[in-house]
Amino acid sequence: MPYLADDTAPEPDASTDPNPEPNPDPNTGVDQMTNGVVVIDDGVVRKRIRRPLDLVRFAVAVAVAAGTIALGWFATSTTAGLDSDLESGVSLIPSVVVLMLNIVGGIGTLGLPVAGAINLIIRKRVRQLFDSLVAMFLAVSLLFLIAYVIGSLNNTQLLVALAGSTSSTSGATAPILGGIIAFITVARLMGRRPWNVISAVIVASLIIVTVLSAGIALAGIGLSLSVGWAVGLLTRYALGTSTTRPRGTEVAAALSRGGFPLVELRFSNLTARGRRYEASTRSGDTLRVTVFDRDLEGAGLVNAIWTSLRLRDEPGKGAFNMRRAVDHAALIAYAAENAGAPIPRLLLTTEVGPDSCALVYQRVPGQTLERLAATGDISNDDLDSAWRALRTLHEHQMSHRALSARHLLRADSGGVWLLGMEQGAIAVSDVAQRLDLAELLCSLAMLTSVERAVESGRKVLGSQGLARALPALQPVALSASTRKALRKHKGMIISLRDAIVEMRPDADTEQIQLQRIKPRTLIMIVVGTIAGYVLLSQLTSVDLATLFSTANWWWMLAALIFSLITYAGATWSLSGFVPEKLSFMRTLLAQVAGDFATLVSPPTLGAIAINVRFLQKSGLHPALAAASVGVAQVAAFITHIGLLFGFGIAAGTQADFTFDPPMWAVIGVAAVAVALLALLAVPAVRREIIKRIGPLVKEVIPRLVTVAQRPGKLIEGIGGILLLNLAYVGVLFACVEAFGGSLTIAVVAVVYLAGATIGQAAPTPGGLGAVEAALAAGLTAAGLDAGLAVSAVLLYRMFTFWIPTIPGYWAFNYLTKKGAL
């Protein structure tokens, strides 16, 4: 009977194998059966493999370790109470039982690895023994290191959570326990009897003895167990494990037992779930054999999770499970055969040893349309036959879900057959059928032309039937192989949609909402959460009630007015460098939306991306849009430096004013400058920069000349930049005055301009951290009290960064819905 998980599947014992494999010929790579009847071309089964399920379990183990630390940290009182209850309960155990547990734990600590090592040597698994000892050493070393680091941090709360006390005799981890777990995991003792019982008893004894000794808290024991398990799994995945996959001879023997004695079994290709063979029987029939291997279970789990989160309707997808995959493939094959669909018949399903299953299909002689497309030998009859095959499936409420060109076979006897039906589904929804129609339409259009594919579909399905594909004609609805092929056919989906609309003007054109969540939305949620955490960490250092009660509300109102003026300046600073006519209100909303974009991107980059996109949607060519924004940025930089120089002179040379930016900011800017200079010294980098920037520069210079020839536009652009910077200076000055500060406008301007320059180099969203530190340091250096400086900067950031994100979000969504962004 097959087992359901790797850890519980018995491993083949080389010393007791009743059917030893034949030795392959080292010169030909061909295995020969002892009776000389079956020739097997098989060189694909490696001795050691990496199991995807081990990697999945490793992620679970890491998550358990992190959760254990978090639970101990945030629920110290609860875990302490649990520890106390456990100690009280364990103390009631009779002394004889405690003595037995100590003996079992003490002997087992040394005896289990020794006995396990002897067992592995007897079974001729010396490599596995070496891997097990490596894992045990790594786990013990890592847990000792974790305990040392925790003890060195002088963090009382963490130490109490894991060790149970701050005593020097208490440890935060149990290295020996973790090492035993790592050894058991790599040696796979839990998958063999009676080793699974012995291992469980020894581990349980060690845990109880550790609790009795009160030398470590329950969270520390949990951390040790999860770390040991994680190290064992990672070692097992990194170094690989001995394969249990059957060789080709075993596959041939299984088919012979099922009534299909073979003459030849030849390897075809590997799949994500196993491998395929081409076989010839003694009766002269040809077969297609699909082998599912249990050691590939867990493959595709990450993709399955992401797909289920992202898409609303994705039947038949999930992490690979051998038994479930065999059952599903057999069900689909029998259902399709009963429906009369042209797919290869399933002739046999059989186990091949305890860890693999084989499905034997009829092999249909012919060539795939993918190969025929290279010679242009695809007739209209072939297209019609493909549509009829799909119509048969849909009439019986079935779907294929992988109708790429390589799954369409033109048989030598005529007609098109459907391959790759293993991913199909029964009792499907209308949406699933529409997805099939859209994918087959795209595949046939890429093989021939849009006109031939649409005409053939109309001929077989009718205009109304083919028009059902229209709402599903979107890349996300197609399989990965079809999406990849479409990259070479730019605009084909649009051409197909246009052709169907022309054929059926009253067809439903609204696209089906297949995406549950878009990648951009997920990124914005993650980054927004980080930004929110940063904001909360900043606000916790200030008493908001005191902040607003002591501030002068008139100056706060002035700061709010100046912050509103910045949007007018930003609007003119963009429209002034665009010769084309722009809507003032929509351009203003784009600048507001830019504030929301800075929440998830470094300073300036978000606003630049928004402006370029806005100009493109306003009708400008992408190159002209980028050139206009580039001209605006160059002018803004020159104006910024000029203002900094001018206000620096106006501020005078007071002895008490020296701007001293944070050391980390200076080091960071210097490191970036050195790295850029080093990259410029590489010829290949210079060529790549010239290749990418050259066309843009060629567009920027004519754009700059065009704007320079229109003085009104030039005044509008430069005036907008001046207004933007002066308004920001006004906001900061008003925030300083709101708390009773007494700095001159010139000094505040120098602090803002210099601080903004440093903030632009920060890679954090909106310059978080860098802008606050630079401005606070500048105001303090100018003579303002440090507490007042921090309060003024936080108030400034509230008016210029945090509050604008709310209308920015609304503006972003509004412009997106209107097609202006």
Short mmCIF file of C-alpha atoms in Angstrom, two decimals, residues 1-461:
data_model
loop_
_atom_site.label_atom_id
_atom_site.label_comp_id
_atom_site.label_asym_id
_atom_site.label_seq_id
_atom_site.Cartn_x
_atom_site.Cartn_y
_atom_site.Cartn_z
CA MET A 1 0.00 0.00 0.00
CA PRO A 2 1.53 3.39 -0.92
CA TYR A 3 2.38 5.90 1.76
CA LEU A 4 1.23 9.53 1.71
CA ALA A 5 4.30 11.44 2.90
CA ASP A 6 8.02 11.22 2.37
CA ASP A 7 8.82 10.92 6.05
CA THR A 8 6.52 7.89 6.45
CA ALA A 9 7.48 6.07 3.26
CA PRO A 10 9.79 3.08 3.86
CA GLU A 11 13.06 3.25 2.00
CA PRO A 12 14.19 0.37 -0.20
CA ASP A 13 16.67 -1.86 1.52
CA ALA A 14 19.52 -2.68 -0.84
CA SER A 15 20.32 -5.87 1.04
CA THR A 16 16.80 -7.33 0.74
CA ASP A 17 15.64 -6.10 -2.66
CA PRO A 18 13.86 -9.09 -4.28
CA ASN A 19 14.20 -7.60 -7.77
CA PRO A 20 17.72 -6.25 -8.15
CA GLU A 21 18.12 -3.83 -11.03
CA PRO A 22 20.18 -4.84 -14.03
CA ASN A 23 23.47 -3.16 -14.47
CA PRO A 24 23.52 -0.53 -17.22
CA ASP A 25 26.08 -0.76 -19.95
CA PRO A 26 28.50 2.12 -19.13
CA ASN A 27 29.30 2.59 -22.80
CA THR A 28 25.76 2.80 -24.18
CA GLY A 29 23.67 3.86 -21.19
CA VAL A 30 21.20 1.07 -22.11
CA ASP A 31 19.77 -1.30 -19.52
CA GLN A 32 19.12 -4.86 -20.78
CA MET A 33 16.55 -7.15 -19.15
CA THR A 34 17.93 -10.53 -18.15
CA ASN A 35 15.83 -12.33 -20.75
CA GLY A 36 16.97 -9.92 -23.46
CA VAL A 37 13.43 -9.04 -24.50
CA VAL A 38 13.16 -5.41 -23.37
CA VAL A 39 15.68 -2.74 -24.20
CA ILE A 40 15.52 0.34 -21.99
CA ASP A 41 17.09 3.66 -22.81
CA ASP A 42 17.11 5.10 -19.30
CA GLY A 43 19.68 7.49 -17.85
CA VAL A 44 17.44 9.99 -16.11
CA VAL A 45 17.12 8.58 -12.58
CA ARG A 46 19.79 10.26 -10.48
CA LYS A 47 21.13 8.62 -7.35
CA ARG A 48 20.48 11.68 -5.17
CA ILE A 49 17.68 14.19 -5.53
CA ARG A 50 16.31 17.25 -3.77
CA ARG A 51 12.71 16.81 -2.65
CA PRO A 52 10.52 19.92 -2.96
CA LEU A 53 8.56 18.80 0.10
CA ASP A 54 11.70 19.16 2.24
CA LEU A 55 11.97 22.81 1.25
CA VAL A 56 8.30 23.37 2.08
CA ARG A 57 8.73 21.74 5.48
CA PHE A 58 11.85 23.82 6.10
CA ALA A 59 9.79 26.99 5.58
CA VAL A 60 7.23 25.64 8.06
CA ALA A 61 9.99 24.88 10.59
CA VAL A 62 11.42 28.40 10.27
CA ALA A 63 7.93 29.85 10.72
CA VAL A 64 7.42 27.72 13.84
CA ALA A 65 10.76 28.90 15.26
CA ALA A 66 9.89 32.54 14.61
CA GLY A 67 6.41 32.03 16.08
CA THR A 68 7.88 30.44 19.19
CA ILE A 69 10.17 33.43 19.78
CA ALA A 70 7.32 35.86 19.11
CA LEU A 71 4.99 34.01 21.49
CA GLY A 72 7.60 33.99 24.22
CA TRP A 73 8.34 37.68 23.66
CA PHE A 74 4.83 39.07 23.48
CA ALA A 75 3.17 36.66 25.92
CA THR A 76 5.84 36.35 28.57
CA SER A 77 3.33 36.11 31.41
CA THR A 78 1.29 33.43 29.62
CA THR A 79 4.31 31.27 28.79
CA ALA A 80 5.69 31.73 32.29
CA GLY A 81 2.38 30.52 33.72
CA LEU A 82 2.44 27.55 31.34
CA ASP A 83 5.98 26.69 32.42
CA SER A 84 4.89 26.86 36.06
CA ASP A 85 1.87 24.63 35.44
CA LEU A 86 3.97 22.10 33.54
CA GLU A 87 6.61 22.00 36.26
CA SER A 88 3.88 21.49 38.86
CA GLY A 89 2.29 18.72 36.81
CA VAL A 90 5.56 16.97 36.04
CA SER A 91 6.59 17.16 39.70
CA LEU A 92 3.66 14.84 40.50
CA ILE A 93 5.20 12.05 38.41
CA PRO A 94 6.38 9.19 40.68
CA SER A 95 10.11 9.16 41.36
CA VAL A 96 10.47 5.70 39.79
CA VAL A 97 9.07 7.02 36.51
CA VAL A 98 11.34 10.06 36.71
CA LEU A 99 14.31 7.76 37.21
CA MET A 100 13.30 5.70 34.19
CA LEU A 101 12.91 8.83 32.09
CA ASN A 102 16.37 10.02 33.11
CA ILE A 103 17.86 6.67 32.21
CA VAL A 104 16.06 6.52 28.85
CA GLY A 105 16.96 10.12 28.04
CA GLY A 106 20.57 9.75 29.14
CA ILE A 107 21.19 6.49 27.29
CA GLY A 108 19.18 7.62 24.28
CA THR A 109 21.18 10.82 23.87
CA LEU A 110 24.24 8.76 22.99
CA GLY A 111 22.66 5.45 22.10
CA LEU A 112 20.22 6.65 19.42
CA PRO A 113 22.85 8.22 17.13
CA VAL A 114 25.14 5.19 17.60
CA ALA A 115 22.37 2.66 16.92
CA GLY A 116 21.10 4.70 14.00
CA ALA A 117 24.61 4.88 12.56
CA ILE A 118 25.04 1.10 12.81
CA ASN A 119 21.69 0.58 11.09
CA LEU A 120 22.64 2.90 8.24
CA ILE A 121 26.00 1.14 7.80
CA ILE A 122 24.29 -2.27 7.67
CA ARG A 123 21.88 -0.93 5.05
CA LYS A 124 24.89 0.40 3.07
CA ARG A 125 23.86 4.03 3.47
CA VAL A 126 27.19 5.51 4.53
CA ARG A 127 26.49 8.78 2.69
CA GLN A 128 23.21 9.22 4.57
CA LEU A 129 25.06 8.57 7.86
CA PHE A 130 27.58 11.28 6.97
CA ASP A 131 24.77 13.72 6.16
CA SER A 132 23.02 12.89 9.46
CA LEU A 133 26.16 13.58 11.49
CA VAL A 134 26.75 16.84 9.61
CA ALA A 135 23.19 17.94 10.37
CA MET A 136 23.55 17.06 14.06
CA PHE A 137 26.80 19.02 14.32
CA LEU A 138 25.31 22.04 12.55
CA ALA A 139 22.18 22.01 14.73
CA VAL A 140 24.16 21.77 17.98
CA SER A 141 26.54 24.53 16.87
CA LEU A 142 23.73 26.81 15.73
CA LEU A 143 21.79 26.40 18.97
CA PHE A 144 24.91 27.10 21.04
CA LEU A 145 25.46 30.22 18.92
CA ILE A 146 21.84 31.33 19.39
CA ALA A 147 22.12 30.85 23.15
CA TYR A 148 25.37 32.85 23.23
CA VAL A 149 23.90 35.71 21.16
CA ILE A 150 20.77 35.90 23.32
CA GLY A 151 22.89 35.94 26.47
CA SER A 152 25.10 38.71 25.04
CA LEU A 153 22.18 40.97 24.11
CA ASN A 154 21.39 41.74 27.77
CA ASN A 155 17.70 41.61 26.85
CA THR A 156 16.00 40.48 30.04
CA GLN A 157 12.59 39.94 28.45
CA LEU A 158 13.94 37.68 25.68
CA LEU A 159 16.14 35.75 28.10
CA VAL A 160 13.25 35.14 30.50
CA ALA A 161 10.98 34.12 27.59
CA LEU A 162 13.40 31.42 26.36
CA ALA A 163 15.45 30.45 29.42
CA GLY A 164 12.84 31.02 32.11
CA SER A 165 15.13 33.19 34.21
CA THR A 166 18.12 35.51 34.03
CA SER A 167 20.37 33.11 35.91
CA SER A 168 23.73 32.38 34.33
CA THR A 169 23.04 28.64 34.74
CA SER A 170 19.93 28.84 32.55
CA GLY A 171 20.24 28.36 28.83
CA ALA A 172 18.03 29.80 26.11
CA THR A 173 18.26 26.63 23.99
CA ALA A 174 18.76 22.88 24.34
CA PRO A 175 21.49 22.08 21.78
CA ILE A 176 21.59 18.32 22.44
CA LEU A 177 17.84 18.00 21.92
CA GLY A 178 18.04 20.00 18.67
CA GLY A 179 20.96 17.88 17.46
CA ILE A 180 19.04 14.65 18.07
CA ILE A 181 16.07 16.01 16.08
CA ALA A 182 18.37 16.96 13.18
CA PHE A 183 19.93 13.46 13.19
CA ILE A 184 16.51 11.77 13.22
CA THR A 185 15.32 13.98 10.35
CA VAL A 186 18.23 13.28 8.00
CA ALA A 187 18.51 9.59 8.94
CA ARG A 188 14.74 9.36 8.31
CA LEU A 189 14.25 7.23 11.41
CA MET A 190 10.61 8.28 11.76
CA GLY A 191 9.81 6.46 8.52
CA ARG A 192 10.99 3.04 9.71
CA ARG A 193 9.76 0.67 12.37
CA PRO A 194 10.64 0.29 15.21
CA TRP A 195 12.92 3.30 14.96
CA ASN A 196 9.99 5.73 14.89
CA VAL A 197 8.75 4.47 18.29
CA ILE A 198 12.25 4.43 19.81
CA SER A 199 12.97 7.97 18.56
CA ALA A 200 9.66 9.31 19.86
CA VAL A 201 10.21 7.79 23.32
CA ILE A 202 13.75 9.17 23.60
CA VAL A 203 12.77 12.68 22.45
CA ALA A 204 9.77 12.75 24.80
CA SER A 205 12.00 11.61 27.69
CA LEU A 206 14.53 14.34 26.95
CA ILE A 207 11.80 17.00 26.88
CA ILE A 208 10.32 15.87 30.22
CA VAL A 209 13.74 15.67 31.84
CA THR A 210 14.56 19.16 30.58
CA VAL A 211 11.30 20.51 32.02
CA LEU A 212 12.02 18.75 35.36
CA SER A 213 15.46 20.31 35.57
CA ALA A 214 13.89 23.78 35.11
CA GLY A 215 16.94 24.78 33.13
CA ILE A 216 15.02 26.16 30.15
CA ALA A 217 11.55 27.57 29.43
CA LEU A 218 8.95 25.90 27.26
CA ALA A 219 9.58 28.46 24.47
CA GLY A 220 13.27 27.55 24.52
CA ILE A 221 12.43 23.87 24.10
CA GLY A 222 10.10 24.69 21.21
CA LEU A 223 12.81 26.81 19.59
CA SER A 224 15.35 24.00 19.93
CA LEU A 225 13.00 21.43 18.40
CA SER A 226 12.06 23.65 15.45
CA VAL A 227 15.67 24.74 14.79
CA GLY A 228 16.84 21.12 14.88
CA TRP A 229 14.08 20.11 12.47
CA ALA A 230 14.84 23.07 10.19
CA VAL A 231 18.57 22.29 10.07
CA GLY A 232 17.85 18.63 9.32
CA LEU A 233 15.48 19.50 6.49
CA LEU A 234 17.82 22.09 5.00
CA THR A 235 20.74 19.64 5.14
CA ARG A 236 18.58 16.97 3.54
CA TYR A 237 17.57 19.35 0.76
CA ALA A 238 21.03 20.84 0.19
CA LEU A 239 22.94 17.54 0.13
CA GLY A 240 20.13 15.54 -1.44
CA THR A 241 18.68 12.18 -0.45
CA SER A 242 18.93 8.75 -2.02
CA THR A 243 16.23 8.40 -4.62
CA THR A 244 13.43 5.87 -4.36
CA ARG A 245 12.40 6.40 -7.98
CA PRO A 246 12.12 3.14 -9.94
CA ARG A 247 14.39 2.63 -12.90
CA GLY A 248 13.10 1.88 -16.37
CA THR A 249 13.40 -1.87 -15.83
CA GLU A 250 10.92 -1.66 -12.94
CA VAL A 251 8.52 0.38 -15.09
CA ALA A 252 8.73 -2.26 -17.84
CA ALA A 253 8.13 -5.06 -15.34
CA ALA A 254 5.06 -3.27 -13.96
CA LEU A 255 3.62 -2.89 -17.48
CA SER A 256 4.31 -6.55 -18.19
CA ARG A 257 2.38 -7.54 -15.07
CA GLY A 258 -0.47 -5.33 -16.29
CA GLY A 259 -0.70 -7.22 -19.59
CA PHE A 260 1.59 -5.12 -21.77
CA PRO A 261 4.89 -6.99 -22.29
CA LEU A 262 7.33 -4.62 -23.93
CA VAL A 263 9.92 -4.84 -26.62
CA GLU A 264 11.35 -1.38 -25.97
CA LEU A 265 10.92 1.39 -23.41
CA ARG A 266 12.55 4.66 -24.38
CA PHE A 267 12.82 7.80 -22.23
CA SER A 268 11.01 10.83 -23.70
CA ASN A 269 11.17 13.81 -21.36
CA LEU A 270 11.07 14.97 -17.74
CA THR A 271 8.04 16.74 -16.28
CA ALA A 272 7.41 18.69 -13.08
CA ARG A 273 5.70 15.60 -11.68
CA GLY A 274 7.85 12.77 -13.06
CA ARG A 275 8.84 11.55 -16.51
CA ARG A 276 7.48 10.17 -19.77
CA TYR A 277 8.46 7.16 -21.87
CA GLU A 278 7.63 5.85 -25.32
CA ALA A 279 7.04 2.08 -25.35
CA SER A 280 6.59 -0.65 -27.93
CA THR A 281 4.76 -3.89 -27.06
CA ARG A 282 5.31 -7.38 -28.42
CA SER A 283 2.04 -7.08 -30.34
CA GLY A 284 3.42 -4.07 -32.22
CA ASP A 285 1.40 -1.37 -30.41
CA THR A 286 3.04 1.87 -29.30
CA LEU A 287 2.29 3.35 -25.89
CA ARG A 288 2.90 6.60 -24.07
CA VAL A 289 3.83 6.04 -20.41
CA THR A 290 3.60 8.78 -17.79
CA VAL A 291 5.33 8.05 -14.45
CA PHE A 292 4.47 10.08 -11.35
CA ASP A 293 7.18 10.03 -8.65
CA ARG A 294 6.33 10.54 -4.99
CA ASP A 295 9.60 12.30 -4.22
CA LEU A 296 8.39 15.27 -6.30
CA GLU A 297 5.43 15.84 -3.98
CA GLY A 298 5.20 19.46 -2.86
CA ALA A 299 6.45 20.79 -6.21
CA GLY A 300 4.57 23.88 -7.27
CA LEU A 301 3.25 24.72 -3.80
CA VAL A 302 4.51 28.32 -3.83
CA ASN A 303 3.08 28.89 -7.30
CA ALA A 304 -0.21 27.30 -6.24
CA ILE A 305 -0.49 29.58 -3.20
CA TRP A 306 0.32 32.67 -5.26
CA THR A 307 -2.15 31.63 -7.98
CA SER A 308 -4.96 31.01 -5.49
CA LEU A 309 -4.33 34.44 -3.95
CA ARG A 310 -4.13 36.22 -7.30
CA LEU A 311 -6.79 34.51 -9.42
CA ARG A 312 -10.46 33.88 -8.74
CA ASP A 313 -10.99 30.82 -10.95
CA GLU A 314 -8.13 28.38 -11.43
CA PRO A 315 -9.40 24.77 -11.34
CA GLY A 316 -7.04 21.83 -11.15
CA LYS A 317 -4.11 23.75 -9.75
CA GLY A 318 -2.26 22.88 -6.56
CA ALA A 319 0.87 21.37 -5.10
CA PHE A 320 1.71 17.96 -6.55
CA ASN A 321 0.46 14.90 -4.67
CA MET A 322 1.14 11.62 -6.42
CA ARG A 323 -1.99 9.71 -5.42
CA ARG A 324 -4.27 12.68 -6.05
CA ALA A 325 -2.62 13.34 -9.43
CA VAL A 326 -3.09 9.71 -10.54
CA ASP A 327 -6.74 9.69 -9.51
CA HIS A 328 -7.40 13.01 -11.25
CA ALA A 329 -5.64 12.01 -14.48
CA ALA A 330 -7.53 8.71 -14.63
CA LEU A 331 -10.87 10.42 -13.95
CA ILE A 332 -10.30 12.99 -16.70
CA ALA A 333 -9.17 10.34 -19.20
CA TYR A 334 -12.18 8.09 -18.62
CA ALA A 335 -14.62 11.04 -18.67
CA ALA A 336 -13.16 12.37 -21.93
CA GLU A 337 -13.27 8.90 -23.51
CA ASN A 338 -16.90 8.52 -22.49
CA ALA A 339 -17.64 11.93 -24.02
CA GLY A 340 -16.13 10.83 -27.33
CA ALA A 341 -13.43 13.52 -27.23
CA PRO A 342 -10.34 12.86 -29.35
CA ILE A 343 -7.80 12.21 -26.61
CA PRO A 344 -5.47 9.18 -26.22
CA ARG A 345 -7.15 6.29 -24.34
CA LEU A 346 -5.94 5.40 -20.88
CA LEU A 347 -5.09 1.68 -21.02
CA LEU A 348 -3.56 0.98 -17.62
CA THR A 349 -2.78 2.53 -14.24
CA THR A 350 -0.31 0.67 -12.07
CA GLU A 351 2.00 1.09 -9.11
CA VAL A 352 5.72 0.90 -9.78
CA GLY A 353 7.13 0.12 -6.38
CA PRO A 354 5.94 1.97 -3.25
CA ASP A 355 6.90 5.45 -4.47
CA SER A 356 5.77 5.76 -8.10
CA CYS A 357 2.74 5.17 -10.30
CA ALA A 358 2.50 4.80 -14.07
CA LEU A 359 -0.30 5.69 -16.46
CA VAL A 360 -0.19 3.98 -19.84
CA TYR A 361 -1.88 5.75 -22.73
CA GLN A 362 -2.54 4.82 -26.33
CA ARG A 363 0.06 6.54 -28.53
CA VAL A 364 -1.50 8.31 -31.51
CA PRO A 365 0.93 8.55 -34.47
CA GLY A 366 1.18 12.10 -35.76
CA GLN A 367 2.80 15.50 -35.32
CA THR A 368 1.93 18.42 -33.08
CA LEU A 369 0.72 21.64 -34.67
CA GLU A 370 3.70 23.34 -33.05
CA ARG A 371 6.04 21.37 -35.32
CA LEU A 372 3.80 21.68 -38.36
CA ALA A 373 3.75 25.48 -37.99
CA ALA A 374 7.46 25.61 -38.86
CA THR A 375 6.68 24.28 -42.34
CA GLY A 376 3.38 26.13 -42.71
CA ASP A 377 1.60 22.80 -43.22
CA ILE A 378 -1.54 23.59 -41.20
CA SER A 379 -4.75 23.43 -43.17
CA ASN A 380 -8.14 24.94 -42.44
CA ASP A 381 -9.41 21.40 -41.81
CA ASP A 382 -6.86 21.11 -38.99
CA LEU A 383 -8.16 24.31 -37.41
CA ASP A 384 -11.77 23.16 -37.74
CA SER A 385 -10.89 19.80 -36.19
CA ALA A 386 -9.27 21.50 -33.19
CA TRP A 387 -12.39 23.60 -32.59
CA ARG A 388 -14.61 20.51 -32.91
CA ALA A 389 -12.51 18.65 -30.33
CA LEU A 390 -12.91 21.52 -27.86
CA ARG A 391 -16.63 21.77 -28.63
CA THR A 392 -17.01 18.09 -27.68
CA LEU A 393 -15.35 18.70 -24.33
CA HIS A 394 -17.51 21.73 -23.58
CA GLU A 395 -20.72 19.93 -24.56
CA HIS A 396 -19.93 17.46 -21.77
CA GLN A 397 -19.02 20.22 -19.27
CA MET A 398 -15.28 19.53 -19.36
CA SER A 399 -12.32 21.89 -19.77
CA HIS A 400 -8.73 21.37 -20.89
CA ARG A 401 -6.93 24.47 -19.41
CA ALA A 402 -3.67 23.93 -21.32
CA LEU A 403 -4.52 24.30 -25.02
CA SER A 404 -1.09 25.35 -26.19
CA ALA A 405 0.27 24.42 -29.63
CA ARG A 406 2.25 21.45 -28.26
CA HIS A 407 -0.99 19.87 -26.98
CA LEU A 408 -2.66 19.86 -30.42
CA LEU A 409 -1.73 16.73 -32.41
CA ARG A 410 -2.62 16.10 -36.05
CA ALA A 411 -2.94 12.34 -36.34
CA ASP A 412 -1.57 10.53 -39.38
CA SER A 413 -5.06 9.09 -39.83
CA GLY A 414 -6.55 12.58 -39.88
CA GLY A 415 -8.11 14.90 -37.35
CA VAL A 416 -6.67 16.81 -34.40
CA TRP A 417 -6.26 15.11 -31.01
CA LEU A 418 -5.89 16.85 -27.63
CA LEU A 419 -2.88 16.00 -25.48
CA GLY A 420 -1.98 17.09 -21.93
CA MET A 421 -5.46 16.51 -20.58
CA GLU A 422 -4.14 15.72 -17.07
CA GLN A 423 -4.73 19.33 -15.98
CA GLY A 424 -8.33 19.33 -17.18
CA ALA A 425 -11.49 19.39 -15.07
CA ILE A 426 -15.04 18.09 -15.10
CA ALA A 427 -18.33 19.80 -14.20
CA VAL A 428 -16.69 23.12 -15.04
CA SER A 429 -18.14 26.61 -14.91
CA ASP A 430 -18.89 28.91 -17.82
CA VAL A 431 -15.77 30.92 -16.96
CA ALA A 432 -13.52 27.86 -17.33
CA GLN A 433 -14.97 27.16 -20.78
CA ARG A 434 -14.42 30.76 -21.83
CA LEU A 435 -10.78 30.45 -20.74
CA ASP A 436 -10.40 27.39 -23.00
CA LEU A 437 -11.92 29.28 -25.94
CA ALA A 438 -9.57 32.22 -25.41
CA GLU A 439 -6.47 30.04 -25.17
CA LEU A 440 -7.27 27.93 -28.22
CA LEU A 441 -8.02 31.08 -30.18
CA CYS A 442 -4.65 32.58 -29.24
CA SER A 443 -2.78 29.34 -29.98
CA LEU A 444 -4.32 28.91 -33.42
CA ALA A 445 -3.80 32.59 -34.25
CA MET A 446 -0.09 32.31 -33.40
CA LEU A 447 0.18 29.14 -35.51
CA THR A 448 -1.58 30.65 -38.54
CA SER A 449 -3.12 34.13 -38.46
CA VAL A 450 -5.78 36.08 -36.61
CA GLU A 451 -8.14 35.96 -39.60
CA ARG A 452 -7.88 32.19 -40.11
CA ALA A 453 -8.26 31.39 -36.42
CA VAL A 454 -11.33 33.62 -36.03
CA GLU A 455 -12.96 32.39 -39.24
CA SER A 456 -12.44 28.74 -38.30
CA GLY A 457 -13.87 29.31 -34.83
CA ARG A 458 -16.90 31.08 -36.29
CA LYS A 459 -17.46 28.25 -38.75
CA VAL A 460 -17.49 25.55 -36.05
CA LEU A 461 -18.92 27.39 -33.02
#
